[in-house]
PDB file of C-alpha atoms in Angstrom:
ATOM      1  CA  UNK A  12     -16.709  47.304  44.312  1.00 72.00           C
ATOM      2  CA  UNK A  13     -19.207  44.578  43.586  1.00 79.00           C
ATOM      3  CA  UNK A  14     -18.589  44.546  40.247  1.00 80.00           C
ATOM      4  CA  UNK A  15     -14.889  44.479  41.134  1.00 80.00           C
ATOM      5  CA  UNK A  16     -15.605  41.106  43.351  1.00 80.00           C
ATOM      6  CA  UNK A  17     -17.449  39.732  40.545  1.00 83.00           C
ATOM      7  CA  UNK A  18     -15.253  39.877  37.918  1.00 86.00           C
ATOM      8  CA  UNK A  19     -11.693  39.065  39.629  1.00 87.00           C
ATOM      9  CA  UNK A  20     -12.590  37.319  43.261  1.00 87.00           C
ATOM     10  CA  UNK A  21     -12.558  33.909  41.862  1.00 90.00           C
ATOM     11  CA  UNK A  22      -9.612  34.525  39.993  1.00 91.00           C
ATOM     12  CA  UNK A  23      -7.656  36.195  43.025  1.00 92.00           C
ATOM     13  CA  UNK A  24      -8.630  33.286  45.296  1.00 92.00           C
ATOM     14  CA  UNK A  25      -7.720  30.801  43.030  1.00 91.00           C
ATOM     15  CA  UNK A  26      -4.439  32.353  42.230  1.00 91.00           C
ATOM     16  CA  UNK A  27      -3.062  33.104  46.106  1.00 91.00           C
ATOM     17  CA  UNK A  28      -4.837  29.568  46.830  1.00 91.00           C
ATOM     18  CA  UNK A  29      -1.993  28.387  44.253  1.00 87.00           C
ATOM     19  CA  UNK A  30       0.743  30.262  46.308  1.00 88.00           C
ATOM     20  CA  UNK A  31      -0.336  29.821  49.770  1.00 87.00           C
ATOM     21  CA  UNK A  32      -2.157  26.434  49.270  1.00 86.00           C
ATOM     22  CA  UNK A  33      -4.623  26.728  52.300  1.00 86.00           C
ATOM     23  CA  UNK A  34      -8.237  27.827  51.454  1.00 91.00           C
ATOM     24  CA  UNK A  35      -9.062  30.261  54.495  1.00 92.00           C
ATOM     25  CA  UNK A  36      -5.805  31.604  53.832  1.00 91.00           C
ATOM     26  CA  UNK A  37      -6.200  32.104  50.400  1.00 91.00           C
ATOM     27  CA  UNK A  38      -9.830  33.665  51.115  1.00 93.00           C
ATOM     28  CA  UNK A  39      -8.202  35.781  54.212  1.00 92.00           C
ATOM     29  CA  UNK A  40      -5.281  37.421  51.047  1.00 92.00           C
ATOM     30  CA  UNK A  41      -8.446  37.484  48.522  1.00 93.00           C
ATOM     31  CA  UNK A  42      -9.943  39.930  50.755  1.00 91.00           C
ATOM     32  CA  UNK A  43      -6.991  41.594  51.756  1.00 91.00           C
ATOM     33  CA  UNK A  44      -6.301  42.650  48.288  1.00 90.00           C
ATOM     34  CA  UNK A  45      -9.391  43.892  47.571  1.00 90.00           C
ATOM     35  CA  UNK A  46      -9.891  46.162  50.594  1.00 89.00           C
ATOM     36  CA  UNK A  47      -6.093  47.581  49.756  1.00 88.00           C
ATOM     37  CA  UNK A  48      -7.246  48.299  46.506  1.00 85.00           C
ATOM     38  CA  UNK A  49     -10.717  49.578  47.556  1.00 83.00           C
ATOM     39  CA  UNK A  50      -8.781  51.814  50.044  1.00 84.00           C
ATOM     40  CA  UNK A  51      -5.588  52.723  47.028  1.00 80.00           C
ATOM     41  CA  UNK A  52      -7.820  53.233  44.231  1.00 76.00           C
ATOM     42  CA  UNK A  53      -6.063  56.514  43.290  1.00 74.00           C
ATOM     43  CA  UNK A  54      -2.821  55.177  43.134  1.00 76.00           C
ATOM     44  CA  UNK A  55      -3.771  52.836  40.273  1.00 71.00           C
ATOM     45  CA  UNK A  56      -2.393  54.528  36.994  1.00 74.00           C
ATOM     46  CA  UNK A  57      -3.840  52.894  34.374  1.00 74.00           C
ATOM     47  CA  UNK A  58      -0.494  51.801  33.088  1.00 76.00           C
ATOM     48  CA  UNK A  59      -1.639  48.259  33.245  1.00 72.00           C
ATOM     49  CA  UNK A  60      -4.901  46.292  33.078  1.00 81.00           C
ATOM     50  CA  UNK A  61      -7.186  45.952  36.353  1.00 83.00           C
ATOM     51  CA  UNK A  62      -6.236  42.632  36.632  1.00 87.00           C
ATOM     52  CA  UNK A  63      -2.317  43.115  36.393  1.00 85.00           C
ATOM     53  CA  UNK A  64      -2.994  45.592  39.243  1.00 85.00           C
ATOM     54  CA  UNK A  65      -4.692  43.126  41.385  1.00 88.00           C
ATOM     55  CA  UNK A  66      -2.710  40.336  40.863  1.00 90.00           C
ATOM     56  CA  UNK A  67       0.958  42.293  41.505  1.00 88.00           C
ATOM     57  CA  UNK A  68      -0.954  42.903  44.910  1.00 89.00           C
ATOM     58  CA  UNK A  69      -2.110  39.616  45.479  1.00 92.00           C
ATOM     59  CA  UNK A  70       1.575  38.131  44.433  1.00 91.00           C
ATOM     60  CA  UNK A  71       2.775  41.043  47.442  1.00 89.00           C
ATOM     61  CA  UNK A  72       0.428  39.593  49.699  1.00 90.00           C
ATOM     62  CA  UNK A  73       0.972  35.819  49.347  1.00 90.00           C
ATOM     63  CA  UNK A  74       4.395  36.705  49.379  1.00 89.00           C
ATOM     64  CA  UNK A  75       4.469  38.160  52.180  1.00 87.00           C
ATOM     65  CA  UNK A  76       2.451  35.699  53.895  1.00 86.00           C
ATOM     66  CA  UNK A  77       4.511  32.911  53.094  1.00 82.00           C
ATOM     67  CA  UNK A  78       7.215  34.658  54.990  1.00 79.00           C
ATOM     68  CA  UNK A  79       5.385  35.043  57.851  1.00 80.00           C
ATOM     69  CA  UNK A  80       4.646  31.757  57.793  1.00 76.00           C
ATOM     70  CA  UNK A  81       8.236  30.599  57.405  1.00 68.00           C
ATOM     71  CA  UNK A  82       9.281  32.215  59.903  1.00 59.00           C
ATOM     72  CA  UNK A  83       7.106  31.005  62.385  1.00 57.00           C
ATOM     73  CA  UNK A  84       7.633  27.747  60.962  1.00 46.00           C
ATOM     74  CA  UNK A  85       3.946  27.165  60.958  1.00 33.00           C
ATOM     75  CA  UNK A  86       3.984  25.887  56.998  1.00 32.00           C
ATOM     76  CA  UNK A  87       0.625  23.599  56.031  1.00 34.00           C
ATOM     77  CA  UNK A  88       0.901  22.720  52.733  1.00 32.00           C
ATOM     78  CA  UNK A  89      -2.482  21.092  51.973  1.00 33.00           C
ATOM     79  CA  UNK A  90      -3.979  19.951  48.965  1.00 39.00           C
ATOM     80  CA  UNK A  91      -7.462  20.077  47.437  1.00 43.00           C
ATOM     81  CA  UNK A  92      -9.605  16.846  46.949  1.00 43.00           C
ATOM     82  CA  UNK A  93     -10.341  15.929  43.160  1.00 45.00           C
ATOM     83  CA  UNK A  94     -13.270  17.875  41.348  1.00 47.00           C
ATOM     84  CA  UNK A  95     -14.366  16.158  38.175  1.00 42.00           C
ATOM     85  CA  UNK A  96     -16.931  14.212  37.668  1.00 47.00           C
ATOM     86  CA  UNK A  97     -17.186  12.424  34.322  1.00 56.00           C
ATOM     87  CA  UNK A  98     -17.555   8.909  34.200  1.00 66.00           C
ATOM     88  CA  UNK A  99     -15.627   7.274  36.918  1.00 72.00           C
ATOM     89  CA  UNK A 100     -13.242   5.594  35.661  1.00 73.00           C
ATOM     90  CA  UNK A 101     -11.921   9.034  33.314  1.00 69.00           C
ATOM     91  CA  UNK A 102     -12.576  10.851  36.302  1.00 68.00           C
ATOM     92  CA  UNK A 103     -10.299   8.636  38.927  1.00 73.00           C
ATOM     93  CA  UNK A 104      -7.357   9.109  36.009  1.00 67.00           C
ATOM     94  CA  UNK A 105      -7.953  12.528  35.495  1.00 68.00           C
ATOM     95  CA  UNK A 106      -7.931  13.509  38.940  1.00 72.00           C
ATOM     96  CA  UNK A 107      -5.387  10.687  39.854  1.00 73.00           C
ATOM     97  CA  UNK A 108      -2.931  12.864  36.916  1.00 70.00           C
ATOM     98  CA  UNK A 109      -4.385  15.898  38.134  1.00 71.00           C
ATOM     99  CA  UNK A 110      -3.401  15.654  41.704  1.00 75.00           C
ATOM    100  CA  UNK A 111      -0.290  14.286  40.917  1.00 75.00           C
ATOM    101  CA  UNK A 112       0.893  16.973  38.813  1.00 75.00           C
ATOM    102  CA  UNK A 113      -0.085  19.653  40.942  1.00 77.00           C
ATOM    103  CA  UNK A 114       1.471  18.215  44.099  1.00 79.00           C
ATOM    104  CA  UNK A 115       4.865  18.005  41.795  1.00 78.00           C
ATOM    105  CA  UNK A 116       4.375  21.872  40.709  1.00 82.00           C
ATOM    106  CA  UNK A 117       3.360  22.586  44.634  1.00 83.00           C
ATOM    107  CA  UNK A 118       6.826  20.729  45.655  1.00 82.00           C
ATOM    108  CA  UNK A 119       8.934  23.391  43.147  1.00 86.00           C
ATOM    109  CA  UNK A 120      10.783  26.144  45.211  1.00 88.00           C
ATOM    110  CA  UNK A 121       8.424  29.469  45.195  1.00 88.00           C
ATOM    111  CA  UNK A 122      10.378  31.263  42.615  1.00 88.00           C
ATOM    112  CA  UNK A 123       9.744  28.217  40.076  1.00 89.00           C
ATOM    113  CA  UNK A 124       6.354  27.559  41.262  1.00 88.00           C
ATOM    114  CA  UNK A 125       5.313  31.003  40.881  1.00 88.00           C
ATOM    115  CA  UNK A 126       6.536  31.460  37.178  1.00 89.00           C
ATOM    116  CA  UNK A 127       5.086  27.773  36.317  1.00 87.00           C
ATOM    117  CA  UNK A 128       1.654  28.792  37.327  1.00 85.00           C
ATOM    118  CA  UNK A 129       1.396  32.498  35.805  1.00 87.00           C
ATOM    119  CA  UNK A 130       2.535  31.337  32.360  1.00 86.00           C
ATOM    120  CA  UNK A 131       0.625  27.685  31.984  1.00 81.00           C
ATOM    121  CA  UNK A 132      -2.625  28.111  34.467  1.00 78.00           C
ATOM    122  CA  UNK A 133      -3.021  31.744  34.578  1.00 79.00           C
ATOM    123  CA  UNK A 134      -1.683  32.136  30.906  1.00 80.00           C
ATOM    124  CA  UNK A 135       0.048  35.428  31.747  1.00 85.00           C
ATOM    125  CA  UNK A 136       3.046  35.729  28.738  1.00 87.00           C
ATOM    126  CA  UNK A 137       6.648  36.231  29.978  1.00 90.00           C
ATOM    127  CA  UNK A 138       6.497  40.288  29.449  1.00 90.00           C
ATOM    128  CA  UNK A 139       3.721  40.089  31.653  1.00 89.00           C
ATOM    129  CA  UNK A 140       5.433  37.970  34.615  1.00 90.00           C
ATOM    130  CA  UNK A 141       8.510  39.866  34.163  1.00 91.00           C
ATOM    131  CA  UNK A 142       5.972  43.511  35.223  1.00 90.00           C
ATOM    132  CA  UNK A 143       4.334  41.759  37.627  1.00 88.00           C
ATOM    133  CA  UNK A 144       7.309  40.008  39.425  1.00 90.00           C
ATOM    134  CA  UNK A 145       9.738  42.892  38.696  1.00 91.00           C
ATOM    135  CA  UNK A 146      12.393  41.020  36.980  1.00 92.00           C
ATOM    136  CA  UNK A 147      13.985  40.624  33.905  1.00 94.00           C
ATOM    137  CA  UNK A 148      12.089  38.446  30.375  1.00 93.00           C
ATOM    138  CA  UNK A 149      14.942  36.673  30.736  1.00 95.00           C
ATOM    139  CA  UNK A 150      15.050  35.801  34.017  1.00 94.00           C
ATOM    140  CA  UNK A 151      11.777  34.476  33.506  1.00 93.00           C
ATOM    141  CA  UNK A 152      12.418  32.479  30.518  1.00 94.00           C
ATOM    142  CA  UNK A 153      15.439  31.478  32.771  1.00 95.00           C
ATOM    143  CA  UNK A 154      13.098  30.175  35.532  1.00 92.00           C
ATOM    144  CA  UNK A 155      10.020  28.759  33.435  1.00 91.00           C
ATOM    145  CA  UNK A 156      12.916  26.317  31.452  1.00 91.00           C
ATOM    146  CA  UNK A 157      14.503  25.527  34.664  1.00 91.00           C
ATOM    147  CA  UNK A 158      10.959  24.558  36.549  1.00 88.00           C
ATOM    148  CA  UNK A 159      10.019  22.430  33.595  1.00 86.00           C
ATOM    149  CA  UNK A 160      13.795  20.964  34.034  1.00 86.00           C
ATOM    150  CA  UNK A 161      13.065  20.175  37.212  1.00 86.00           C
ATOM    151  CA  UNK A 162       9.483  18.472  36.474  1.00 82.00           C
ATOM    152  CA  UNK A 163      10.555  16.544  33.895  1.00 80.00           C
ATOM    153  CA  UNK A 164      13.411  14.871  35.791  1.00 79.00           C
ATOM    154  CA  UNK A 165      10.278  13.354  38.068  1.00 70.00           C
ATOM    155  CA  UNK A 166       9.918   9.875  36.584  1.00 61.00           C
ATOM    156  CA  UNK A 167       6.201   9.414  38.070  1.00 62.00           C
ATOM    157  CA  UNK A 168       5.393  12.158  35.904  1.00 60.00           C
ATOM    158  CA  UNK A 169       7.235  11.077  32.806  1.00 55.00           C
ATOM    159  CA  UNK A 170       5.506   7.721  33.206  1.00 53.00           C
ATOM    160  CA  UNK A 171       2.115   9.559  33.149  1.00 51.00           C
ATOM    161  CA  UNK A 172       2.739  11.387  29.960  1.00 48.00           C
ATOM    162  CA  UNK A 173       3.379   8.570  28.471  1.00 44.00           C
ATOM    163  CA  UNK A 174       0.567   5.998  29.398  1.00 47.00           C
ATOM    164  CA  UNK A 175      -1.873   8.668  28.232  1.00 44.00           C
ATOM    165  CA  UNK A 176      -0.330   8.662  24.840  1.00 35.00           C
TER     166      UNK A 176
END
């Protein structure tokens, strides 16, 4: 189990931190998942990698989660401070593009959101998301095109791109 923690915690937390975008709460699913699969470990199969595993249970969890949440219309969407540290005048940009893009990606509807960060920050490739998310490649390809769409019609962004150029 320790090795378990180890090799996938930071990657779970980080991951449901992305869906549920609240740090205890992303800690709270982090453990959640790996006490269900502590407890499940027979039912794994094999048929996928560890991580696949763990991460269709942690994309359960936040899921779930965020329902609860909607429902008791209890939603606190924060966002992380800034991390970098080059020098400061890179780092203020960086962070300054950073933040901005992620609050833009954090504003897409769940199903968009969710595709956007498997494929570009978690580099999962489409027939991946499609087994973990149980839908079709083309629903994902469908989803992924329509999220960037939706992030490139975002002229803050656009302007951005093109002043780093």
């Amino acid at each position: 189990m320790e090795q378990l923690i180890d090799d996938y915690g930071e990657y779970l937390y980080h991951l449901s931190y992305l869906y549920v975008k609240d740090r205890q709460l992303a800690e709270e699913i982090t453990q959640d998942v790996l006490m269900k699969y502590s407890k499940s470990k027979e039912q794994y199969r094999a048929e996928a990698t560890i991580k696949t595993y763990l991460t269709r249970i942690l994309i359960n969890c936040c899921h779930d989660e965020l329902r609860k949440q909607k429902r008791r219309k209890l939603l606190a969407w924060l966002l992380p401070s800034g991390r970098s540290e080059m020098s400061a005048e890179t780092s203020y940009l960086q962070g300054e593009l950073y933040q901005t893009l992620k609050a833009h990606v954090f504003a897409l509807p769940v199903h968009y959101r969710e595709v956007i960060v498997l494929f570009y920050y978690e580099e999962f490739s489409v027939e991946e998301i499609a087994t973990l998310l149980a839908l079709s490649e083309n629903t994902i390809r469908t989803r992924i095109r329509r999220a960037r769409e939706l992030l490139k019609k975002n002229h803050e962004l656009e302007g951005m791109y093109y002043e780093r150029i």
